[in-house]
Amino acid sequence: MLPFRSRPQLPSMTSPTTPCFAVLGQPIAHSLSPRIHRLFGAQCGIALDYRAIELAPDALAARMAELHAEGLAGANVTLPLKELAARECVALAEAARLSGAVNTLIRHERGWLGDNTDGAGLVADLRRLGVRLADARVLLVGAGGAARGAVPALFDAGIGSLTVANRTAARAAALAHDLQSCGDIATCGFEALGDAGRFDLILNATSAARSGHALALPATLPAPDASAYDLSYGTSAEPFLAWATSAGIARRADGLGMLVEQAAEAFHRWHGVRPETGAVPAQLRAQPQ
Ligand code: ATR
């Protein structure tokens, strides 16, 4: 492997032979990924350097090529770069091809292979939480990149039906069209949600809270014993989880566990070992920084 040449804005490597990984995004300063991957490395006895690289969308293509030339061993990609990164990869794994987004870059001699572990991470966390997926009636709110990443893995997990509701109904219909090979997807706009039925699992994949907006969802959506899950974590998940509480949903969670599980899937692709994840979300919550 080529040595990873350090750049002025990056800390120097711990050792010239330690493989270096990174998370690319903007903003990136508060990313938990470096901490999660260092925890996994320590747990598995794998020496690694993992750093956060702030990158504007228009700089991504050139920087991905530079990082490959410099010997970066692998990378995670986060907002707002996932769709752009998919276009810069020499090949895409099925999950990345279907979702049109890449959150994991795997080194290949000719360039980056793109994969998407978000959906697998979501399903792994739902299982960890004891959410029943087999035959579940699932409502996915949102039809952007995060929603697209979730759909293939939900069908793989054996859900019974999927409805995608989005502020812009046409975007939900486009998602259903693009992902029809995964399964039948019913779609609607928010105004039709009152007639959409009842659901065992309600997932929020919108970015509404990140821009300070609350979703106006009907309280009639949950079936008895329903679960609610926000793919975001921390304060971004609070408005949706508050709605879930008011709608009487007892099993609620934010997406911190999904973040950990998607990282574990990426770690597995890079290192061939899947770390233990069970205690990690609690560790991160106990010490947020
Ligand atoms: P991401 O990669 O996080 O999924 P995205 O692709 O920009 O980001 O998608 C954002 C999603 O959040 C979309 O479903 C968007 O709805 P529209 O398709 O109608 O834009 C949804 N969203 C963003 N702000 C919202 C708001 N204030 N209310 C409802 N939905 C919102």
PDB file of C-alpha atoms in Angstrom, residues 41-277:
ATOM      1  CA  GLY A  41     -10.152  -0.913  16.131  1.00  0.00           C
ATOM      2  CA  ALA A  42      -9.211  -1.135  19.810  1.00  0.00           C
ATOM      3  CA  GLN A  43     -11.835  -3.825  20.396  1.00  0.00           C
ATOM      4  CA  CYS A  44     -10.614  -5.941  17.452  1.00  0.00           C
ATOM      5  CA  GLY A  45      -6.894  -5.340  17.990  1.00  0.00           C
ATOM      6  CA  ILE A  46      -6.557  -3.574  14.633  1.00  0.00           C
ATOM      7  CA  ALA A  47      -4.266  -0.540  14.467  1.00  0.00           C
ATOM      8  CA  LEU A  48      -5.787   2.223  12.375  1.00  0.00           C
ATOM      9  CA  ASP A  49      -5.733   5.951  11.948  1.00  0.00           C
ATOM     10  CA  TYR A  50      -9.152   7.531  11.278  1.00  0.00           C
ATOM     11  CA  ARG A  51      -9.631  11.209  10.635  1.00  0.00           C
ATOM     12  CA  ALA A  52     -12.426  13.614   9.703  1.00  0.00           C
ATOM     13  CA  ILE A  53     -11.996  15.588   6.471  1.00  0.00           C
ATOM     14  CA  GLU A  54     -14.190  18.617   5.789  1.00  0.00           C
ATOM     15  CA  LEU A  55     -15.000  18.734   2.091  1.00  0.00           C
ATOM     16  CA  ALA A  56     -17.267  20.977   0.033  1.00  0.00           C
ATOM     17  CA  PRO A  57     -19.294  19.197  -2.674  1.00  0.00           C
ATOM     18  CA  ASP A  58     -17.412  20.889  -5.522  1.00  0.00           C
ATOM     19  CA  ALA A  59     -14.087  19.643  -4.111  1.00  0.00           C
ATOM     20  CA  LEU A  60     -15.144  16.007  -3.726  1.00  0.00           C
ATOM     21  CA  ALA A  61     -14.147  14.555  -7.105  1.00  0.00           C
ATOM     22  CA  ALA A  62     -10.608  15.891  -7.068  1.00  0.00           C
ATOM     23  CA  ARG A  63     -10.072  15.083  -3.386  1.00  0.00           C
ATOM     24  CA  MET A  64     -11.315  11.486  -3.759  1.00  0.00           C
ATOM     25  CA  ALA A  65      -8.728  10.977  -6.506  1.00  0.00           C
ATOM     26  CA  GLU A  66      -6.005  12.616  -4.400  1.00  0.00           C
ATOM     27  CA  LEU A  67      -6.827  10.545  -1.335  1.00  0.00           C
ATOM     28  CA  HIS A  68      -6.641   7.389  -3.434  1.00  0.00           C
ATOM     29  CA  ALA A  69      -3.278   8.431  -4.868  1.00  0.00           C
ATOM     30  CA  GLU A  70      -2.043   9.217  -1.348  1.00  0.00           C
ATOM     31  CA  GLY A  71      -2.891   5.703  -0.155  1.00  0.00           C
ATOM     32  CA  LEU A  72      -5.991   6.240   1.981  1.00  0.00           C
ATOM     33  CA  ALA A  73      -7.195   2.733   2.871  1.00  0.00           C
ATOM     34  CA  GLY A  74     -10.928   3.497   2.936  1.00  0.00           C
ATOM     35  CA  ALA A  75     -13.448   6.181   3.785  1.00  0.00           C
ATOM     36  CA  ASN A  76     -16.948   6.872   4.966  1.00  0.00           C
ATOM     37  CA  VAL A  77     -18.961   9.525   3.192  1.00  0.00           C
ATOM     38  CA  THR A  78     -21.650  11.562   4.886  1.00  0.00           C
ATOM     39  CA  LEU A  79     -23.910  14.553   4.198  1.00  0.00           C
ATOM     40  CA  PRO A  80     -24.040  16.196   1.733  1.00  0.00           C
ATOM     41  CA  LEU A  81     -21.663  14.086  -0.372  1.00  0.00           C
ATOM     42  CA  LYS A  82     -23.231  10.615  -0.642  1.00  0.00           C
ATOM     43  CA  GLU A  83     -24.873  10.971  -4.056  1.00  0.00           C
ATOM     44  CA  LEU A  84     -21.909  12.843  -5.521  1.00  0.00           C
ATOM     45  CA  ALA A  85     -19.498  10.189  -4.256  1.00  0.00           C
ATOM     46  CA  ALA A  86     -21.483   7.490  -6.076  1.00  0.00           C
ATOM     47  CA  ARG A  87     -20.655   9.224  -9.369  1.00  0.00           C
ATOM     48  CA  GLU A  88     -16.922   9.190  -8.659  1.00  0.00           C
ATOM     49  CA  CYS A  89     -16.568   5.468  -7.918  1.00  0.00           C
ATOM     50  CA  VAL A  90     -15.157   2.995 -10.439  1.00  0.00           C
ATOM     51  CA  ALA A  91     -17.798   0.430  -9.393  1.00  0.00           C
ATOM     52  CA  LEU A  92     -20.798   0.291  -7.082  1.00  0.00           C
ATOM     53  CA  ALA A  93     -22.053  -2.508  -4.830  1.00  0.00           C
ATOM     54  CA  GLU A  94     -25.732  -3.400  -5.230  1.00  0.00           C
ATOM     55  CA  ALA A  95     -26.895  -1.350  -2.214  1.00  0.00           C
ATOM     56  CA  ALA A  96     -25.090   1.743  -3.502  1.00  0.00           C
ATOM     57  CA  ARG A  97     -26.347   1.253  -7.050  1.00  0.00           C
ATOM     58  CA  LEU A  98     -29.946   0.887  -5.899  1.00  0.00           C
ATOM     59  CA  SER A  99     -29.864   3.866  -3.542  1.00  0.00           C
ATOM     60  CA  GLY A 100     -27.714   6.055  -5.810  1.00  0.00           C
ATOM     61  CA  ALA A 101     -25.674   6.978  -2.741  1.00  0.00           C
ATOM     62  CA  VAL A 102     -22.380   5.839  -1.271  1.00  0.00           C
ATOM     63  CA  ASN A 103     -21.444   5.946   2.402  1.00  0.00           C
ATOM     64  CA  THR A 104     -18.430   3.615   2.246  1.00  0.00           C
ATOM     65  CA  LEU A 105     -15.423   3.780  -0.074  1.00  0.00           C
ATOM     66  CA  ILE A 106     -13.406   0.604  -0.482  1.00  0.00           C
ATOM     67  CA  ARG A 107      -9.964   0.852  -1.980  1.00  0.00           C
ATOM     68  CA  HIS A 108      -9.359  -0.809  -5.343  1.00  0.00           C
ATOM     69  CA  GLU A 109      -6.186  -0.432  -7.380  1.00  0.00           C
ATOM     70  CA  ARG A 110      -8.077   1.475 -10.120  1.00  0.00           C
ATOM     71  CA  GLY A 111     -10.024   3.760  -7.786  1.00  0.00           C
ATOM     72  CA  TRP A 112     -12.809   3.619  -5.204  1.00  0.00           C
ATOM     73  CA  LEU A 113     -15.493   0.952  -4.972  1.00  0.00           C
ATOM     74  CA  GLY A 114     -18.660   2.472  -3.524  1.00  0.00           C
ATOM     75  CA  ASP A 115     -20.949   0.678  -1.095  1.00  0.00           C
ATOM     76  CA  ASN A 116     -23.868   1.746   1.060  1.00  0.00           C
ATOM     77  CA  THR A 117     -24.144   0.252   4.527  1.00  0.00           C
ATOM     78  CA  ASP A 118     -26.879   2.613   5.812  1.00  0.00           C
ATOM     79  CA  GLY A 119     -29.766   0.243   5.082  1.00  0.00           C
ATOM     80  CA  ALA A 120     -27.984  -2.735   6.624  1.00  0.00           C
ATOM     81  CA  GLY A 121     -27.144  -0.540   9.624  1.00  0.00           C
ATOM     82  CA  LEU A 122     -30.771   0.511  10.015  1.00  0.00           C
ATOM     83  CA  VAL A 123     -32.027  -3.081   9.912  1.00  0.00           C
ATOM     84  CA  ALA A 124     -29.317  -4.257  12.329  1.00  0.00           C
ATOM     85  CA  ASP A 125     -30.305  -1.552  14.816  1.00  0.00           C
ATOM     86  CA  LEU A 126     -34.023  -2.256  14.484  1.00  0.00           C
ATOM     87  CA  ARG A 127     -33.275  -5.918  15.226  1.00  0.00           C
ATOM     88  CA  ARG A 128     -31.077  -4.938  18.184  1.00  0.00           C
ATOM     89  CA  LEU A 129     -34.041  -2.953  19.519  1.00  0.00           C
ATOM     90  CA  GLY A 130     -36.366  -5.928  19.152  1.00  0.00           C
ATOM     91  CA  VAL A 131     -38.495  -4.398  16.371  1.00  0.00           C
ATOM     92  CA  ARG A 132     -40.330  -7.084  14.406  1.00  0.00           C
ATOM     93  CA  LEU A 133     -39.684  -6.646  10.682  1.00  0.00           C
ATOM     94  CA  ALA A 134     -41.114  -9.856   9.226  1.00  0.00           C
ATOM     95  CA  ASP A 135     -44.471  -9.008   7.618  1.00  0.00           C
ATOM     96  CA  ALA A 136     -44.467  -5.554   9.230  1.00  0.00           C
ATOM     97  CA  ARG A 137     -46.478  -2.752   7.648  1.00  0.00           C
ATOM     98  CA  VAL A 138     -43.859  -0.023   7.308  1.00  0.00           C
ATOM     99  CA  LEU A 139     -44.344   3.697   6.701  1.00  0.00           C
ATOM    100  CA  LEU A 140     -41.220   5.518   5.518  1.00  0.00           C
ATOM    101  CA  VAL A 141     -41.562   9.296   5.751  1.00  0.00           C
ATOM    102  CA  GLY A 142     -39.231  11.044   3.302  1.00  0.00           C
ATOM    103  CA  ALA A 143     -38.024  10.207  -0.194  1.00  0.00           C
ATOM    104  CA  GLY A 144     -34.505  11.639  -0.338  1.00  0.00           C
ATOM    105  CA  GLY A 145     -31.139   9.908  -0.167  1.00  0.00           C
ATOM    106  CA  ALA A 146     -31.633   8.582   3.364  1.00  0.00           C
ATOM    107  CA  ALA A 147     -34.973   6.998   2.431  1.00  0.00           C
ATOM    108  CA  ARG A 148     -33.534   5.437  -0.725  1.00  0.00           C
ATOM    109  CA  GLY A 149     -30.717   3.895   1.288  1.00  0.00           C
ATOM    110  CA  ALA A 150     -33.216   2.233   3.647  1.00  0.00           C
ATOM    111  CA  VAL A 151     -35.587   0.641   1.130  1.00  0.00           C
ATOM    112  CA  PRO A 152     -33.563  -2.337  -0.228  1.00  0.00           C
ATOM    113  CA  ALA A 153     -32.545  -3.489   3.240  1.00  0.00           C
ATOM    114  CA  LEU A 154     -36.118  -3.232   4.563  1.00  0.00           C
ATOM    115  CA  PHE A 155     -37.379  -5.519   1.792  1.00  0.00           C
ATOM    116  CA  ASP A 156     -34.436  -7.876   2.359  1.00  0.00           C
ATOM    117  CA  ALA A 157     -35.524  -8.060   6.006  1.00  0.00           C
ATOM    118  CA  GLY A 158     -38.924  -9.428   4.944  1.00  0.00           C
ATOM    119  CA  ILE A 159     -41.275  -6.532   5.658  1.00  0.00           C
ATOM    120  CA  GLY A 160     -44.886  -7.098   4.619  1.00  0.00           C
ATOM    121  CA  SER A 161     -45.580  -3.773   2.936  1.00  0.00           C
ATOM    122  CA  LEU A 162     -43.966  -0.390   2.407  1.00  0.00           C
ATOM    123  CA  THR A 163     -45.613   2.996   2.028  1.00  0.00           C
ATOM    124  CA  VAL A 164     -43.436   6.028   1.305  1.00  0.00           C
ATOM    125  CA  ALA A 165     -44.957   9.397   2.203  1.00  0.00           C
ATOM    126  CA  ASN A 166     -43.217  12.592   1.202  1.00  0.00           C
ATOM    127  CA  ARG A 167     -43.932  16.328   1.297  1.00  0.00           C
ATOM    128  CA  THR A 168     -43.414  16.267  -2.470  1.00  0.00           C
ATOM    129  CA  ALA A 169     -45.523  13.293  -3.549  1.00  0.00           C
ATOM    130  CA  ALA A 170     -43.864  13.117  -6.988  1.00  0.00           C
ATOM    131  CA  ARG A 171     -40.507  12.421  -5.361  1.00  0.00           C
ATOM    132  CA  ALA A 172     -42.003   9.468  -3.470  1.00  0.00           C
ATOM    133  CA  ALA A 173     -43.418   8.160  -6.766  1.00  0.00           C
ATOM    134  CA  ALA A 174     -39.976   8.509  -8.389  1.00  0.00           C
ATOM    135  CA  LEU A 175     -38.426   6.535  -5.528  1.00  0.00           C
ATOM    136  CA  ALA A 176     -41.022   3.771  -5.949  1.00  0.00           C
ATOM    137  CA  HIS A 177     -40.331   3.654  -9.674  1.00  0.00           C
ATOM    138  CA  ASP A 178     -36.546   3.568  -9.306  1.00  0.00           C
ATOM    139  CA  LEU A 179     -36.639   0.898  -6.585  1.00  0.00           C
ATOM    140  CA  GLN A 180     -39.443  -1.260  -8.004  1.00  0.00           C
ATOM    141  CA  SER A 181     -37.040  -4.205  -8.295  1.00  0.00           C
ATOM    142  CA  CYS A 182     -36.948  -4.298  -4.462  1.00  0.00           C
ATOM    143  CA  GLY A 183     -40.722  -4.709  -4.072  1.00  0.00           C
ATOM    144  CA  ASP A 184     -44.099  -2.958  -4.340  1.00  0.00           C
ATOM    145  CA  ILE A 185     -44.066   0.505  -2.800  1.00  0.00           C
ATOM    146  CA  ALA A 186     -47.227   2.554  -2.184  1.00  0.00           C
ATOM    147  CA  THR A 187     -46.664   6.307  -2.197  1.00  0.00           C
ATOM    148  CA  CYS A 188     -48.527   9.438  -1.141  1.00  0.00           C
ATOM    149  CA  GLY A 189     -48.142  13.043  -0.128  1.00  0.00           C
ATOM    150  CA  PHE A 190     -48.627  14.109   3.491  1.00  0.00           C
ATOM    151  CA  GLU A 191     -52.180  15.305   2.811  1.00  0.00           C
ATOM    152  CA  ALA A 192     -53.233  11.703   1.983  1.00  0.00           C
ATOM    153  CA  LEU A 193     -51.597  10.137   5.051  1.00  0.00           C
ATOM    154  CA  GLY A 194     -54.840  10.170   7.050  1.00  0.00           C
ATOM    155  CA  ASP A 195     -56.217   7.549   4.637  1.00  0.00           C
ATOM    156  CA  ALA A 196     -52.991   5.547   4.263  1.00  0.00           C
ATOM    157  CA  GLY A 197     -53.815   2.977   6.935  1.00  0.00           C
ATOM    158  CA  ARG A 198     -52.064   1.912  10.129  1.00  0.00           C
ATOM    159  CA  PHE A 199     -48.449   0.917  10.463  1.00  0.00           C
ATOM    160  CA  ASP A 200     -46.357  -1.351  12.681  1.00  0.00           C
ATOM    161  CA  LEU A 201     -43.186   0.651  12.058  1.00  0.00           C
ATOM    162  CA  ILE A 202     -42.938   4.362  11.226  1.00  0.00           C
ATOM    163  CA  LEU A 203     -39.546   5.626  10.076  1.00  0.00           C
ATOM    164  CA  ASN A 204     -38.590   9.266   9.691  1.00  0.00           C
ATOM    165  CA  ALA A 205     -36.031   9.763   6.909  1.00  0.00           C
ATOM    166  CA  THR A 206     -36.700  13.458   6.293  1.00  0.00           C
ATOM    167  CA  SER A 207     -34.284  16.278   6.991  1.00  0.00           C
ATOM    168  CA  ALA A 208     -37.131  18.526   8.218  1.00  0.00           C
ATOM    169  CA  ALA A 209     -35.784  18.892  11.761  1.00  0.00           C
ATOM    170  CA  ARG A 210     -32.316  19.828  10.524  1.00  0.00           C
ATOM    171  CA  SER A 211     -33.877  22.958   9.040  1.00  0.00           C
ATOM    172  CA  GLY A 212     -35.990  23.568  12.164  1.00  0.00           C
ATOM    173  CA  HIS A 213     -39.302  22.290  10.767  1.00  0.00           C
ATOM    174  CA  ALA A 214     -41.697  19.873  12.457  1.00  0.00           C
ATOM    175  CA  LEU A 215     -43.631  17.223  10.513  1.00  0.00           C
ATOM    176  CA  ALA A 216     -47.405  17.383  10.830  1.00  0.00           C
ATOM    177  CA  LEU A 217     -48.245  13.674  10.914  1.00  0.00           C
ATOM    178  CA  PRO A 218     -51.683  12.310  11.876  1.00  0.00           C
ATOM    179  CA  ALA A 219     -51.944  10.601  15.268  1.00  0.00           C
ATOM    180  CA  THR A 220     -53.937   7.800  13.619  1.00  0.00           C
ATOM    181  CA  LEU A 221     -50.899   6.257  11.854  1.00  0.00           C
ATOM    182  CA  PRO A 222     -49.676   3.760  14.454  1.00  0.00           C
ATOM    183  CA  ALA A 223     -51.115   0.245  14.705  1.00  0.00           C
ATOM    184  CA  PRO A 224     -51.261  -1.236  18.218  1.00  0.00           C
ATOM    185  CA  ASP A 225     -47.724  -1.983  19.507  1.00  0.00           C
ATOM    186  CA  ALA A 226     -46.147   0.137  16.763  1.00  0.00           C
ATOM    187  CA  SER A 227     -42.515   1.318  16.769  1.00  0.00           C
ATOM    188  CA  ALA A 228     -41.123   4.685  15.682  1.00  0.00           C
ATOM    189  CA  TYR A 229     -37.543   5.279  14.556  1.00  0.00           C
ATOM    190  CA  ASP A 230     -35.792   8.412  13.357  1.00  0.00           C
ATOM    191  CA  LEU A 231     -32.827   7.865  11.042  1.00  0.00           C
ATOM    192  CA  SER A 232     -31.250  11.030  12.517  1.00  0.00           C
ATOM    193  CA  TYR A 233     -29.957  11.160  16.063  1.00  0.00           C
ATOM    194  CA  GLY A 234     -29.740  13.654  18.894  1.00  0.00           C
ATOM    195  CA  THR A 235     -31.669  16.917  18.664  1.00  0.00           C
ATOM    196  CA  SER A 236     -32.537  16.278  14.998  1.00  0.00           C
ATOM    197  CA  ALA A 237     -34.635  13.292  16.062  1.00  0.00           C
ATOM    198  CA  GLU A 238     -36.469  15.029  18.901  1.00  0.00           C
ATOM    199  CA  PRO A 239     -39.484  16.516  17.027  1.00  0.00           C
ATOM    200  CA  PHE A 240     -40.396  13.203  15.366  1.00  0.00           C
ATOM    201  CA  LEU A 241     -39.939  11.236  18.587  1.00  0.00           C
ATOM    202  CA  ALA A 242     -42.092  13.823  20.399  1.00  0.00           C
ATOM    203  CA  TRP A 243     -44.801  13.235  17.784  1.00  0.00           C
ATOM    204  CA  ALA A 244     -44.426   9.455  18.328  1.00  0.00           C
ATOM    205  CA  THR A 245     -44.891   9.935  22.070  1.00  0.00           C
ATOM    206  CA  SER A 246     -48.017  12.034  21.511  1.00  0.00           C
ATOM    207  CA  ALA A 247     -49.356   9.365  19.119  1.00  0.00           C
ATOM    208  CA  GLY A 248     -48.980   6.752  21.882  1.00  0.00           C
ATOM    209  CA  ILE A 249     -46.001   4.840  20.418  1.00  0.00           C
ATOM    210  CA  ALA A 250     -44.079   3.233  23.266  1.00  0.00           C
ATOM    211  CA  ARG A 251     -41.068   1.831  21.353  1.00  0.00           C
ATOM    212  CA  ARG A 252     -39.163   4.826  20.003  1.00  0.00           C
ATOM    213  CA  ALA A 253     -35.514   5.354  19.099  1.00  0.00           C
ATOM    214  CA  ASP A 254     -33.246   7.776  17.319  1.00  0.00           C
ATOM    215  CA  GLY A 255     -30.649   6.708  14.760  1.00  0.00           C
ATOM    216  CA  LEU A 256     -27.523   6.669  16.921  1.00  0.00           C
ATOM    217  CA  GLY A 257     -27.596   2.877  16.890  1.00  0.00           C
ATOM    218  CA  MET A 258     -27.944   2.946  13.095  1.00  0.00           C
ATOM    219  CA  LEU A 259     -24.844   5.154  12.897  1.00  0.00           C
ATOM    220  CA  VAL A 260     -22.927   2.593  14.936  1.00  0.00           C
ATOM    221  CA  GLU A 261     -24.253  -0.360  12.930  1.00  0.00           C
ATOM    222  CA  GLN A 262     -23.521   1.196   9.522  1.00  0.00           C
ATOM    223  CA  ALA A 263     -19.988   1.871  10.811  1.00  0.00           C
ATOM    224  CA  ALA A 264     -19.685  -1.774  11.885  1.00  0.00           C
ATOM    225  CA  GLU A 265     -20.746  -2.872   8.385  1.00  0.00           C
ATOM    226  CA  ALA A 266     -18.117  -0.563   6.839  1.00  0.00           C
ATOM    227  CA  PHE A 267     -15.500  -1.841   9.316  1.00  0.00           C
ATOM    228  CA  HIS A 268     -16.348  -5.390   8.250  1.00  0.00           C
ATOM    229  CA  ARG A 269     -15.884  -4.545   4.577  1.00  0.00           C
ATOM    230  CA  TRP A 270     -12.478  -2.971   5.250  1.00  0.00           C
ATOM    231  CA  HIS A 271     -11.067  -5.341   7.864  1.00  0.00           C
ATOM    232  CA  GLY A 272     -13.000  -8.600   7.413  1.00  0.00           C
ATOM    233  CA  VAL A 273     -14.132  -8.535  11.072  1.00  0.00           C
ATOM    234  CA  ARG A 274     -17.507  -7.365  12.410  1.00  0.00           C
ATOM    235  CA  PRO A 275     -17.041  -5.638  15.769  1.00  0.00           C
ATOM    236  CA  GLU A 276     -19.372  -6.032  18.731  1.00  0.00           C
ATOM    237  CA  THR A 277     -21.742  -3.071  18.670  1.00  0.00           C
TER     238      THR A 277
END
